[in-house]
Each structure stands twice: as C-alpha cells, then as structure tokens.
Amino acid sequence: MARPADPPTADRFTVEAAGLEPTGFSEVRGLEATAERRDVPLADLVPDWVASLVGDGTVNRLVPVSPTLVLVRAADSDGTLRAWFDGYIDGSVGARTVLVSLLDADGEAVARWKCENAVPERWVGPHLRTDRSTVAVESLELAHDGVKRA
C-alpha cells in the first residue's frame, strides 16, 4: 500500500468519455491553462436585462485559455477515436465531457481534471516505418471549454 507521502507517478491514469473505454491511453497532453487578456462581451458577464440597458459593450479581462487535449493510444481495429472524429464532422456525434484521473499506486484517483464540451479537431493515425519496431499509435486532439479540477 502506498504511503500518504508517496507522490503519484505520471504513468497511472485513466481517461473517460462517453463511448471510450476508460483505459488504454498511453499519453495525455494539454492539461494546462493560461490566463490571457481578452475582450469579453458584456452580455456574457451579466444578466440579459442588464446587458440590454448598457448596450453591446465589451470588457477586457483575464480569461483562462487551454490548448487542445491530446489523447494517445495504441491503434486498434475498433476505430473508436476515428469514429468520434468522423461522427463530429458529419454531425451525428456531439461534444462530450472528458475526465482525466491521476491514480495512486492502489489505483485510487488522487486528482481529476474535467474538459467540458470536448470536440475532435484533429485525428492522427500511426506513423508507419520499416526501420522501427515500435507500437503503432493514434491520437485525437480535442478542443474544449478549458481544464478544470473535477
């Protein structure tokens, strides 16, 4: 059993989203956020009735911005990642919430991050080479509303 002082290692995690198996990912990139100054429409910050009184102005403020979330796993025959990409492109699949959990040595979640309204923006298939015997992987890049602790 892990001692409370043992820090979690980056190789124990799960990724959950509707239609995806919660295991099998070898890498997750993009769990980050930066603060950027942006003009935010006043209507996004106050109730509609207040916005109607003050007009269509904007407010310059710091907003959290996150890069795409990149999920990487071994390429397989089920094509789940590509199916999500294709389904979003053709309109048959909508946005999903993605939950990434960091696990301790006992498999218990010690931290969770949530990316809401995640939509596929890029799928990358395996890089095939005859001079290397490495695992063929595929990746899916997801745009989302930001990384939040869950």
Coordinates of C-alpha atoms in Angstrom, one line a residue:
M1 CA 0.0 0.0 0.0
A2 CA 1.3 3.5 -0.9
R3 CA 2.2 5.8 2.0
P4 CA 0.4 9.1 2.0
A5 CA 3.7 10.9 1.3
D6 CA 4.4 8.9 -1.9
P7 CA 3.7 11.2 -4.8
P8 CA 1.7 9.8 -7.7
T9 CA 3.5 8.9 -10.8
A10 CA 2.5 10.1 -14.3
D11 CA 2.1 6.6 -15.7
R12 CA -1.0 5.8 -13.8
F13 CA -4.1 7.5 -15.2
T14 CA -7.5 6.9 -16.8
V15 CA -9.4 8.8 -19.5
E16 CA -13.2 8.7 -19.5
A17 CA -15.6 10.0 -22.1
A18 CA -18.9 8.6 -23.4
G19 CA -18.1 5.9 -26.0
L20 CA -14.5 5.5 -25.0
E21 CA -13.1 2.7 -22.8
P22 CA -11.6 4.2 -19.6
T23 CA -8.3 2.5 -20.0
G24 CA -5.8 2.0 -22.8
F25 CA -4.4 5.5 -23.3
S26 CA -0.6 5.8 -23.2
E27 CA -0.4 9.6 -23.1
V28 CA -2.4 12.7 -22.4
R29 CA -1.1 16.2 -23.3
G30 CA -2.7 19.6 -22.8
L31 CA -3.7 19.5 -19.1
E32 CA -2.8 23.2 -18.7
A33 CA -4.3 26.6 -18.6
T34 CA -3.0 30.1 -19.1
A35 CA -4.6 33.5 -18.4
E36 CA -5.0 35.8 -21.4
R37 CA -6.5 39.3 -21.7
R38 CA -9.5 39.2 -24.0
D39 CA -12.4 41.4 -24.8
V40 CA -15.4 39.6 -23.4
P41 CA -18.9 40.6 -24.5
L42 CA -20.7 42.3 -21.6
A43 CA -23.7 40.1 -22.3
D44 CA -21.6 37.0 -21.3
L45 CA -21.0 38.5 -17.8
V46 CA -24.3 40.0 -16.7
P47 CA -27.9 39.0 -16.9
D48 CA -29.6 39.8 -20.2
W49 CA -31.7 42.6 -18.8
V50 CA -28.6 44.4 -17.5
A51 CA -26.9 44.0 -20.9
S52 CA -30.0 45.5 -22.6
L53 CA -29.6 48.6 -20.5
V54 CA -25.9 49.2 -21.1
G55 CA -25.6 48.1 -24.8
D56 CA -23.3 45.8 -26.7
G57 CA -20.1 46.7 -24.9
T58 CA -17.1 44.5 -24.1
V59 CA -15.0 44.2 -21.0
N60 CA -11.2 43.5 -21.2
R61 CA -10.4 40.9 -18.6
L62 CA -8.3 37.8 -17.9
V63 CA -9.8 34.6 -19.1
P64 CA -8.5 31.1 -18.8
V65 CA -7.3 29.5 -22.1
S66 CA -6.3 25.9 -22.6
P67 CA -4.6 24.2 -25.6
T68 CA -6.2 21.2 -27.2
L69 CA -6.3 18.0 -25.2
V70 CA -4.3 15.3 -27.0
L71 CA -5.2 11.6 -26.3
V72 CA -2.8 9.0 -27.5
R73 CA -3.2 5.2 -27.5
A74 CA -2.3 2.1 -29.5
A75 CA -4.0 2.0 -32.8
D76 CA -6.6 -0.8 -32.9
S77 CA -9.2 -2.3 -35.1
D78 CA -12.3 -0.8 -33.4
G79 CA -11.6 2.7 -34.7
T80 CA -13.3 4.4 -31.8
L81 CA -11.2 7.6 -31.9
R82 CA -11.6 8.0 -35.6
A83 CA -15.3 7.3 -35.3
W84 CA -15.7 10.1 -32.8
F85 CA -13.8 12.5 -35.2
D86 CA -15.9 11.3 -38.2
G87 CA -19.2 11.5 -36.2
Y88 CA -18.5 15.0 -35.1
I89 CA -17.6 16.1 -38.7
D90 CA -20.9 14.6 -40.1
G91 CA -23.0 15.9 -37.2
S92 CA -24.0 12.5 -35.8
V93 CA -21.9 12.9 -32.6
G94 CA -21.8 16.0 -30.3
A95 CA -19.5 17.4 -27.7
R96 CA -18.5 15.2 -24.8
T97 CA -17.1 15.7 -21.3
V98 CA -13.6 14.2 -20.9
L99 CA -12.4 13.2 -17.4
V100 CA -8.7 12.5 -16.8
S101 CA -7.9 10.9 -13.4
L102 CA -4.4 10.6 -11.9
L103 CA -4.1 7.4 -9.9
D104 CA -2.0 6.4 -6.9
A105 CA -0.3 3.0 -6.5
D106 CA -3.5 1.4 -5.3
G107 CA -5.5 2.6 -8.4
E108 CA -7.4 5.3 -6.5
A109 CA -7.9 8.7 -8.1
V110 CA -5.8 11.4 -6.4
A111 CA -6.6 14.2 -8.8
R112 CA -9.2 14.6 -11.6
W113 CA -9.4 17.1 -14.4
K114 CA -12.5 17.8 -16.5
C115 CA -12.7 19.2 -20.0
E116 CA -16.3 20.0 -20.9
N117 CA -17.7 20.3 -24.4
A118 CA -14.8 18.5 -25.9
V119 CA -14.9 18.1 -29.7
P120 CA -12.5 16.4 -32.1
E121 CA -10.5 18.8 -34.1
R122 CA -7.7 16.5 -35.4
W123 CA -7.1 12.8 -35.7
V124 CA -3.6 11.4 -36.4
G125 CA -3.0 7.8 -37.5
P126 CA 0.1 5.8 -36.8
H127 CA 3.4 6.7 -38.3
L128 CA 4.5 3.6 -40.2
R129 CA 8.2 2.9 -40.7
T130 CA 10.0 -0.3 -41.8
D131 CA 13.1 0.6 -39.8
R132 CA 11.5 0.7 -36.4
S133 CA 9.6 -1.8 -34.3
T134 CA 7.5 0.4 -32.1
V135 CA 3.9 0.4 -31.1
A136 CA 1.6 1.9 -33.7
V137 CA -0.3 4.7 -32.0
E138 CA -3.1 7.1 -33.0
S139 CA -4.1 10.4 -31.4
L140 CA -7.1 12.6 -31.1
E141 CA -6.9 16.3 -30.4
L142 CA -9.9 17.8 -28.7
A143 CA -10.9 21.5 -28.4
H144 CA -12.8 22.1 -25.2
D145 CA -14.0 24.8 -22.8
G146 CA -10.9 24.6 -20.5
V147 CA -9.3 22.4 -18.0
K148 CA -11.0 22.4 -14.6
R149 CA -10.3 20.3 -11.4
A150 CA -13.1 17.8 -11.0

